[in-house]
Amino acid sequence: MPYLEIARLEKSFGANRVVTDFNLGVEQGEFISLLGPSGCGKTTVLRMVAGFERPSSGAIRIGSEDVVGKRPNQRNIGMVFQAYALFPNLTVAENVGFGLKIKGARRDEITARVAEMLALIGLPDLGARYPFQLSGGQQQRVALARALAPKPRVLLLDEPLSALDAKVRVSLRNEIRAIQRDLGITTIFVTHDQEEALSISDRIVVMNAGIADQVGTPFEIYNRPTTRFVANFVGQLNLFKADDAGRIGGVAVGQGDFAARPEAVHLGREAESDIVLPATVEEVHFLGSVIRVTAAAAGARIALDTFNRPDMPPPAVGSAVELSLSSRDLIPLK
Amino acid sequence: MSLYARLTGWIVLLFGLGYFFIPLLGLTEFSLKARRGVYSLDAYAKIIGDTEFQATFSYSVVMALVTIAFGILIVVPTAFWVRLKMPWARPYVEFLTLLPLVIPAIVIVFGYIRLYNTSSWLPLTGTVTGTNLLLAFGYTVLALPYMYRAVDTGLRTIDVATLTEAAQSLGAGWATILTRVILPNVLPAVLSGAFLTFAIVIGEFTLAALLDRPAFGPYLQRIGANKPYEPFALSVIAFAITWACMGLIQLVTRFSKHMKAES
């Protein structure tokens, strides 16, 4: 039985239904990401787990205890917010120790735990500072330490990296993942950034219009998307339409629409590729180690990625080329 | 800027300063003339040595403190709750808190006397404590527009909803959230509301006179009607108290160390 279980969860605001039949089991110590565009209901699910929203129906169980009727302050769930939400009137150490103080921990216990947490987030010397004296990344790390200090059963992260600049975002997400692994804490992470979700999650829940479209490992989500929405939302995609006979480039693939990732399409003929399409190069973007080529083929624009090779300059715009791909790499779209 | 514009600016400024300060200077000068021929602080000494002054002033200070406590107890949770859970109610609450500015104190006090007289269901005017309480309630109503506005402005500078949720997720209940998270973060605003309340209560006449309480306002009026120099000394003292309150508002705002991020 999963540690955190969400069953048939629904939420409506008036006539507007924002979460529909949401089911999820999270194992102890697992890192789950809720991924989706804004307004897809991912934050609402998180807020229902935290207790800030009451579900219209459904159950949320933590360690087989139903928490739906419990107030947020009775759930022992740690939460990190996009806007940091550090208490401006308290120092870093007081912020981190806040939850323990509420629990009535002894002063020496609090001091020890605060020191431990500040060491964990790599800011052991900043305990006496006020939040306004810290950078955004530091504030968010303090917020993480504050959420973890009272040893919560579950950690919820609500787009914690969105307010930070790109470089800090990457380093902090790795740090969050390392700390999460270290403590083995069950974590739900909400994000609209697919790269973030793919890079740090054990599993991803892709949400669309209040429904969990697909649940799977990053590898599954990326390589075997089961719906058109997931295929489109996660990673870049080339769309192929089979002809009336169910063929693409003369190879029988079956009826319907198919997709292929840019890295599955090759410039020129590859030994393992059975589909070959004549194409005209429209754009070439040299990105360093990777060259992204956009070409017109079979009435569609196809993007493909190829590794840079010093002995092979990229094709010229307007030149005629052949694109090849394996029919095994085609993703059928529902 | 042309010389003409600059000159006009200065003239307007000097006129404004003169308009405010010349009467004050006259007042102060006259208050120092109690002894014939020389300037002296006789009037001040007489006032400060007057037991009635001491009694009424202490009474008003205590009433001001009680009023401030009532104000904080009523306004902070209300403004917090309206911001957090009932943002739609804000215009209505604002309108309600503005009413004391348009309803004269005399109307309020007659209403009180009618509602709470000795033959009513709640005879507050029947006892000294009851009347004192009634006076404090009246003062709280008079100070409401200033207190509410100050606190609401303070709440605007912090993210009330997220801070509340952060505190809740750390196990805090409503009382803890209000006293340890919200109040400390709006303290400069609460204090500026408190000083305004203090200034209002110290000088208030109507409520105290009609409820027949020994407050500073009625004393001020009595002295003004019967003595030559003392009322002017008293006015200068009253001004000093008000200005001290304003100065304290400034000081508190400047020295709240964690608020620097907002400025």
XYZ file of C-alpha atoms in Angstrom:
597
model
C 0.000 0.000 0.000
C 1.380 3.421 -0.918
C 2.437 5.815 1.865
C 0.481 8.761 0.450
C -2.688 7.790 -1.342
C -4.976 10.135 -3.222
C -8.194 8.480 -4.355
C -10.965 9.799 -6.622
C -10.117 13.359 -5.673
C -12.414 16.030 -7.126
C -12.542 19.785 -6.652
C -14.981 22.345 -8.020
C -15.105 26.078 -7.438
C -18.791 26.787 -8.033
C -19.637 25.401 -11.447
C -15.978 25.279 -12.438
C -14.493 21.810 -11.956
C -10.721 22.101 -11.597
C -9.735 18.556 -10.543
C -11.469 15.457 -11.863
C -11.100 11.881 -10.594
C -7.475 12.294 -9.542
C -5.812 9.097 -8.300
C -2.221 8.741 -7.172
C -0.221 6.472 -4.892
C 3.137 7.763 -3.665
C 5.595 5.369 -2.046
C 7.584 6.398 1.011
C 10.642 8.374 -0.023
C 9.430 8.844 -3.581
C 9.828 12.128 -5.467
C 6.749 12.827 -7.586
C 6.274 15.810 -9.880
C 2.930 17.215 -10.904
C 3.586 18.694 -14.333
C 1.198 20.698 -16.457
C 0.379 24.101 -17.906
C -1.017 26.820 -15.654
C -4.637 26.229 -14.711
C -4.379 22.438 -15.068
C -5.201 21.846 -11.394
C -1.754 20.750 -10.185
C -1.469 23.422 -7.512
C -5.055 22.735 -6.392
C -4.163 19.061 -5.837
C -1.131 20.118 -3.803
C -3.190 22.587 -1.771
C -5.736 19.875 -1.015
C -2.958 17.602 0.258
C -1.674 20.493 2.401
C -5.194 21.197 3.670
C -5.558 24.723 2.279
C -8.415 23.616 0.020
C -11.152 21.189 0.905
C -11.832 18.514 -1.725
C -15.362 18.353 -3.156
C -15.044 14.588 -2.834
C -12.409 11.868 -2.585
C -9.850 10.758 -0.034
C -6.281 11.688 0.886
C -4.533 9.172 3.125
C -1.087 9.506 4.648
C 0.183 6.284 6.189
C -3.391 4.893 5.967
C -4.804 7.856 7.978
C -7.436 9.924 6.160
C -6.399 13.581 6.512
C -9.227 15.258 4.584
C -11.064 16.356 7.754
C -7.866 17.673 9.369
C -6.801 21.296 9.441
C -3.498 22.235 7.733
C -1.767 22.733 11.085
C -2.690 19.207 12.203
C -1.317 17.361 9.169
C 2.432 17.579 9.794
C 3.153 18.361 6.168
C 6.022 20.628 5.150
C 5.463 23.131 2.388
C 7.709 25.378 0.327
C 6.086 28.227 -1.605
C 7.027 29.968 -4.818
C 7.204 33.310 -2.993
C 9.505 31.879 -0.207
C 7.065 33.113 2.469
C 9.761 33.519 5.126
C 8.553 35.487 8.142
C 10.162 38.914 7.629
C 10.250 39.750 11.345
C 12.242 36.642 12.287
C 15.884 35.805 11.680
C 16.884 32.833 9.542
C 17.411 30.700 12.656
C 14.063 31.760 14.132
C 12.346 31.003 10.835
C 13.840 27.508 10.713
C 13.003 26.903 14.366
C 9.416 28.232 14.060
C 7.734 24.852 13.544
C 9.651 23.258 16.417
C 8.764 26.122 18.738
C 5.070 25.652 17.886
C 5.446 21.964 18.694
C 6.827 22.934 22.076
C 10.336 21.555 21.581
C 12.989 22.412 24.181
C 15.274 25.330 23.418
C 18.441 23.219 23.141
C 16.634 20.797 20.834
C 15.586 23.681 18.603
C 19.101 25.145 18.530
C 20.595 21.796 17.579
C 18.011 21.069 14.885
C 18.334 24.580 13.414
C 22.108 24.190 13.193
C 21.670 20.790 11.566
C 19.203 22.186 8.999
C 21.338 25.224 8.191
C 24.314 22.931 7.632
C 22.148 20.731 5.401
C 21.256 23.649 3.123
C 24.835 24.925 3.144
C 24.184 28.188 5.016
C 25.569 27.394 8.478
C 26.687 30.971 9.189
C 23.582 32.902 8.184
C 21.363 32.085 11.178
C 21.409 35.640 12.537
C 20.469 37.312 9.252
C 17.002 38.562 8.349
C 15.293 37.290 5.186
C 15.691 40.624 3.382
C 19.454 40.269 3.709
C 19.479 37.046 1.647
C 19.365 36.398 -2.098
C 16.349 34.655 -3.617
C 18.141 31.315 -3.808
C 19.263 31.572 -0.184
C 15.759 32.507 0.942
C 14.306 29.493 -0.812
C 16.897 27.212 0.801
C 15.957 28.633 4.198
C 12.300 28.011 3.357
C 13.218 24.400 2.573
C 15.089 24.054 5.877
C 12.127 25.578 7.713
C 9.733 23.096 6.106
C 12.015 20.150 6.924
C 12.949 21.114 10.482
C 9.823 19.697 12.210
C 10.350 16.352 10.380
C 7.150 16.408 8.296
C 5.583 13.219 6.935
C 5.375 14.658 3.431
C 7.134 17.580 1.746
C 5.198 19.704 -0.748
C 7.017 22.026 -3.131
C 4.840 24.538 -4.983
C 6.882 25.805 -7.942
C 9.755 26.609 -5.583
C 12.182 27.509 -8.362
C 9.977 29.712 -10.552
C 11.015 32.998 -8.979
C 14.752 32.306 -9.338
C 17.111 33.008 -12.235
C 18.124 30.181 -14.566
C 21.514 29.322 -13.075
C 20.320 29.245 -9.463
C 17.291 27.242 -10.556
C 19.411 24.376 -11.913
C 21.793 24.240 -8.941
C 18.981 24.503 -6.395
C 16.897 21.789 -8.028
C 19.843 19.406 -7.829
C 20.348 20.408 -4.223
C 16.674 19.822 -3.404
C 16.850 16.378 -4.965
C 20.043 15.514 -3.071
C 18.553 16.608 0.256
C 15.325 14.733 -0.486
C 17.279 11.541 -1.235
C 19.398 12.058 1.845
C 16.395 12.351 4.170
C 14.251 9.881 2.247
C 11.272 12.178 2.562
C 8.149 11.614 0.458
C 7.892 14.641 -1.808
C 5.411 16.164 -4.241
C 6.804 18.830 -6.506
C 4.594 21.074 -8.626
C 6.063 22.622 -11.746
C 5.161 23.782 -15.240
C 8.758 23.307 -16.374
C 9.149 19.942 -18.105
C 12.936 19.964 -17.921
C 12.748 20.420 -14.152
C 10.255 17.574 -13.818
C 12.177 15.213 -16.102
C 15.501 15.844 -14.402
C 14.655 15.289 -10.735
C 11.567 13.089 -10.435
C 11.140 9.417 -9.678
C 7.785 9.647 -11.386
C 5.847 12.401 -13.140
C 2.115 13.028 -13.227
C 1.265 15.009 -16.352
C -1.930 16.952 -15.730
C -4.264 18.471 -18.247
C -7.542 20.282 -17.502
C -7.859 18.771 -14.026
C -7.146 15.198 -15.121
C -4.005 13.137 -14.612
C -3.234 12.344 -18.262
C -0.309 10.026 -17.644
C 1.695 8.820 -14.667
C 5.124 7.329 -15.256
C 8.878 7.610 -14.919
C 10.530 10.488 -16.801
C 11.810 7.889 -19.307
C 8.313 6.541 -19.954
C 6.708 9.970 -20.117
C 9.227 11.205 -22.630
C 9.563 8.114 -24.802
C 6.121 6.566 -24.539
C 3.579 9.345 -24.112
C 0.122 7.820 -24.166
C -1.867 10.910 -25.120
C -1.429 13.654 -27.669
C -1.362 16.222 -24.867
C 1.516 14.530 -23.034
C 3.459 14.058 -26.261
C 3.047 17.722 -27.083
C 3.646 19.132 -23.622
C 6.756 17.130 -22.742
C 9.643 17.707 -25.101
C 9.525 18.756 -28.753
C 7.651 16.695 -31.244
C 7.307 16.085 -34.982
C 3.875 15.078 -36.187
C 3.396 12.569 -38.996
C 0.128 11.638 -40.645
C -0.135 8.209 -42.252
C -1.674 8.148 -45.747
C -4.950 6.411 -46.545
C -3.151 3.118 -46.859
C -1.609 3.551 -43.396
C 1.893 4.262 -44.660
C 4.544 6.899 -43.986
C 7.302 7.221 -46.603
C 6.128 3.971 -48.163
C 6.461 1.991 -44.910
C 3.306 0.484 -43.406
C 2.778 1.863 -39.892
C -1.002 1.691 -39.398
C -3.765 4.279 -39.459
C -3.756 7.518 -37.489
C -1.328 10.186 -36.332
C 2.216 9.535 -35.192
C 4.941 11.541 -33.551
C 8.712 11.337 -33.409
C 11.174 13.187 -31.172
C 13.773 15.401 -32.930
C 16.568 13.046 -31.876
C 14.802 10.086 -33.561
C 14.993 11.745 -36.995
C 18.334 11.566 -38.802
C 19.898 13.664 -41.507
C 20.726 11.326 -44.429
C 20.119 7.593 -44.547
C 20.854 5.633 -41.389
C 21.298 1.889 -41.432
C 18.505 1.168 -38.926
C 16.014 3.616 -40.432
C 13.355 2.147 -42.671
C 11.474 5.381 -43.417
C 13.218 7.804 -45.776
C 11.713 11.178 -46.666
C 13.006 13.742 -49.164
C 13.168 17.186 -47.538
C 14.255 20.811 -47.975
C 16.245 22.489 -45.209
C 14.457 25.589 -43.866
C 16.392 26.575 -40.745
C 19.681 25.624 -39.160
C 20.518 26.515 -35.569
C 24.046 25.798 -34.456
C 23.844 25.306 -30.667
C 27.401 24.074 -30.084
C 27.378 20.380 -29.332
C 23.991 19.996 -31.027
C 22.728 21.283 -34.358
C 18.964 21.715 -34.682
C 17.722 21.521 -38.283
C 14.183 22.309 -39.384
C 13.185 20.860 -42.766
C 10.017 20.604 -44.849
C 9.104 17.021 -45.640
C 5.854 15.223 -46.468
C 3.923 18.496 -46.160
C 5.079 19.094 -42.556
C 7.898 20.875 -40.737
C 10.226 18.364 -39.178
C 12.751 19.321 -36.485
C 15.745 17.107 -35.920
C 18.786 17.221 -33.678
C 22.177 16.040 -34.792
C 25.481 16.093 -32.943
C 28.127 18.500 -34.121
C 31.037 16.877 -36.002
C 34.048 19.043 -36.912
C 34.507 17.165 -40.199
C 30.882 17.681 -41.297
C 29.530 21.225 -41.594
C 25.770 21.679 -41.173
C 23.591 21.631 -44.309
C 22.856 24.915 -46.060
C 19.414 26.484 -45.864
C 17.396 25.607 -48.992
C 19.419 22.491 -49.835
C 17.666 19.207 -50.631
C 18.384 16.431 -48.127
C 17.020 13.067 -47.083
C 15.604 12.461 -43.611
C 15.379 8.982 -42.195
C 13.814 7.458 -39.097
C 12.932 4.060 -37.762
C 9.232 3.114 -37.669
C 9.965 1.712 -34.171
C 10.589 5.267 -32.933
C 7.160 6.449 -34.037
C 4.795 7.227 -31.156
C 1.144 6.510 -32.023
C -1.053 9.349 -30.751
C -4.442 8.835 -29.172
C 13.266 76.301 -13.268
C 12.984 80.032 -13.802
C 13.827 82.531 -11.091
C 10.194 83.615 -10.994
C 8.941 80.050 -10.366
C 11.566 79.480 -7.703
C 10.715 82.728 -5.981
C 6.997 81.912 -6.042
C 7.769 78.511 -4.511
C 9.676 80.113 -1.658
C 7.005 82.723 -1.052
C 4.289 80.072 -0.882
C 6.400 77.974 1.486
C 7.150 80.920 3.751
C 3.499 81.941 3.756
C 2.478 78.368 4.715
C 5.081 78.190 7.492
C 4.041 81.592 8.765
C 0.392 80.624 8.702
C 1.118 77.656 10.943
C 3.829 78.987 13.203
C 3.000 82.646 13.865
C -0.169 81.832 15.876
C 1.786 79.121 17.678
C 4.595 81.518 18.482
C 2.054 84.072 19.717
C 0.438 81.403 21.846
C 3.752 80.292 23.311
C 4.906 83.849 23.877
C 1.689 84.744 25.700
C 1.868 81.585 27.826
C 5.251 82.772 29.106
C 3.931 86.153 30.282
C 2.282 85.066 33.522
C 4.723 87.160 35.546
C 4.484 90.873 34.804
C 7.338 92.294 32.721
C 9.451 89.137 32.283
C 9.142 85.811 30.554
C 8.628 82.931 32.980
C 7.354 79.373 33.162
C 4.934 80.246 35.956
C 1.858 79.231 33.972
C 3.435 75.858 33.160
C 4.457 75.321 36.773
C 0.960 76.136 37.938
C -0.615 73.786 35.444
C 1.746 70.905 36.110
C 1.430 71.402 39.844
C -2.373 71.402 39.643
C -3.653 68.132 41.101
C -6.659 68.276 38.797
C -4.342 68.418 35.788
C -2.444 65.384 37.061
C -5.649 63.479 37.755
C -7.390 64.266 34.453
C -4.260 63.753 32.408
C -3.513 60.359 33.989
C -7.161 59.407 33.545
C -7.010 60.264 29.835
C -3.696 58.424 29.374
C -5.173 55.287 30.937
C -8.299 55.647 28.794
C -6.107 56.077 25.708
C -4.216 52.876 26.517
C -7.459 50.964 27.064
C -8.822 52.372 23.799
C -5.676 51.334 21.951
C -5.980 47.819 23.381
C -9.658 47.610 22.297
C -8.731 49.007 18.894
C -5.980 46.459 18.311
C -8.177 43.586 19.528
C -11.000 44.585 17.195
C -9.180 45.934 14.168
C -6.203 43.587 13.659
C -8.192 40.306 13.526
C -10.943 41.976 11.467
C -8.625 43.520 8.898
C -6.642 40.243 8.734
C -9.756 38.137 8.206
C -11.191 40.507 5.618
C -7.925 40.420 3.658
C -7.583 36.657 3.942
C -11.056 35.242 3.568
C -13.510 37.988 2.645
C -11.846 40.380 0.206
C -15.285 41.107 -1.254
C -16.297 42.648 2.097
C -13.467 45.185 2.131
C -15.401 48.148 0.673
C -18.243 47.557 3.164
C -15.892 47.304 6.140
C -14.050 50.405 4.964
C -17.346 52.261 4.706
C -18.323 51.155 8.210
C -15.013 52.276 9.676
C -15.420 55.670 8.006
C -18.821 56.315 9.590
C -17.392 57.855 12.797
C -15.958 60.651 10.629
C -19.412 61.691 9.440
C -21.442 60.928 12.558
C -20.706 63.613 15.181
C -19.499 62.452 18.574
C -22.493 64.131 20.163
C -24.849 61.853 18.240
C -22.879 58.800 19.336
C -22.879 59.839 22.978
C -26.616 60.617 23.030
C -27.209 57.252 21.437
C -25.116 55.618 24.171
C -26.886 57.457 26.948
C -30.275 56.464 25.539
C -29.291 52.822 25.008
C -27.322 52.213 28.189
C -29.046 54.449 30.786
C -29.982 53.129 34.221
C -33.444 52.006 33.107
C -32.179 50.136 30.022
C -31.460 46.403 29.669
C -27.721 47.080 29.991
C -27.398 49.958 32.505
C -23.744 50.785 31.862
C -24.116 54.424 32.969
C -25.273 53.226 36.395
C -21.728 52.549 37.621
C -18.396 54.337 37.311
C -16.723 51.300 35.732
C -19.615 50.903 33.311
C -19.396 54.546 32.250
C -15.616 54.313 31.882
C -16.111 51.262 29.709
C -18.707 53.099 27.647
C -16.298 56.002 27.207
C -13.541 53.616 26.057
C -15.969 52.043 23.561
C -16.881 55.503 22.298
C -13.215 56.437 21.910
C -12.597 53.168 20.068
C -15.352 54.099 17.613
C -13.911 57.590 17.116
C -10.419 56.167 16.505
C -11.679 53.383 14.225
C -11.130 55.174 10.884
C -7.483 55.871 11.731
C -6.750 52.501 13.309
C -8.357 50.479 10.517
C -6.674 52.429 7.756
C -3.275 52.180 9.417
C -3.544 48.418 9.991
C -4.984 47.735 6.545
C -2.126 49.658 4.942
C 0.320 47.646 7.032
C -1.272 44.390 5.906
C -0.944 45.484 2.295
C 2.852 45.470 2.607
C 3.016 41.755 3.481
C 1.759 38.661 1.665
C -0.894 37.814 4.249
C -2.246 34.695 2.529
C 1.100 32.978 1.920
C 2.549 33.859 5.323
C -0.597 32.479 6.948
C -0.374 29.254 4.964
C 3.331 28.918 5.716
C 2.614 29.278 9.427
C -0.282 26.813 9.213
C 1.850 24.208 7.487
C 4.329 24.585 10.359
C 1.589 23.730 12.829
C 0.441 27.187 13.923
C -3.195 27.872 14.897
C -5.020 31.157 14.357
C -3.977 32.740 17.670
C -0.311 31.955 17.005
C -0.538 33.239 13.439
C -2.052 36.519 14.601
C 0.286 37.129 17.510
C 3.575 35.780 16.145
C 3.334 36.309 12.398
C 0.804 38.977 11.462
C 1.008 41.413 14.397
C 4.828 41.710 14.512
C 4.894 42.372 10.783
C 2.302 45.149 10.936
C 3.592 46.560 14.231
C 4.772 49.897 12.805
C 1.329 50.338 11.251
C -0.425 49.309 14.473
C 1.743 51.726 16.455
C 1.034 54.625 14.126
C -2.666 53.833 14.550
C -2.087 53.686 18.299
C -0.389 57.091 18.463
C -3.179 58.665 16.423
C -5.667 57.097 18.827
C -3.673 58.471 21.742
C -3.731 61.988 20.290
C -7.483 61.789 19.674
C -8.306 60.484 23.145
C -6.139 63.033 24.960
C -7.944 65.983 23.366
C -11.486 64.549 23.157
C -14.152 66.679 24.830
C -17.701 65.709 23.829
C -17.869 62.084 24.960
C -16.070 62.705 28.245
C -18.097 65.820 29.102
C -21.476 64.301 28.361
C -20.661 61.053 30.153
C -19.360 63.222 32.989
C -15.944 61.590 33.265
C -12.911 63.471 34.685
C -10.929 63.500 31.442
C -8.343 65.939 30.122
C -10.603 67.445 27.426
C -13.225 68.860 29.797
C -10.445 70.086 32.129
C -8.889 71.940 29.184
C -12.234 73.598 28.520
C -12.756 74.543 32.181
C -9.327 76.091 32.540
C -9.791 77.935 29.240
C -12.974 79.539 30.504
C -11.621 80.614 33.909
C -7.879 81.368 33.818
C -5.831 83.918 31.849
C -2.430 82.339 31.075
C -2.763 78.681 31.970
C -4.950 77.656 29.012
C -2.215 78.810 26.634
C 0.411 76.851 28.497
C -1.929 73.892 28.365
C -2.372 74.301 24.606
C 1.384 74.302 24.120
C 1.621 71.115 26.222
C -1.157 69.514 24.167
C 0.653 70.414 20.944
C 3.880 68.969 22.315
C 2.111 65.702 23.155
C 0.609 65.436 19.674
C 3.927 66.186 18.041
C 5.689 63.692 20.242
C 3.188 61.089 19.029
C 3.880 61.991 15.394
C 7.614 61.851 16.057
C 7.220 58.413 17.641
C 5.361 57.170 14.552
C 8.316 58.277 12.441
C 10.843 56.692 14.806
C 9.042 53.373 14.968
C 8.774 53.190 11.186
C 12.438 54.006 10.792
C 13.762 51.620 13.407
C 11.831 48.486 12.562
C 14.865 46.607 11.297
C 13.195 43.831 9.337
C 11.052 46.227 7.304
C 13.952 47.630 5.338
C 13.368 45.215 2.487
C 10.057 46.851 1.709
C 11.363 50.388 1.496
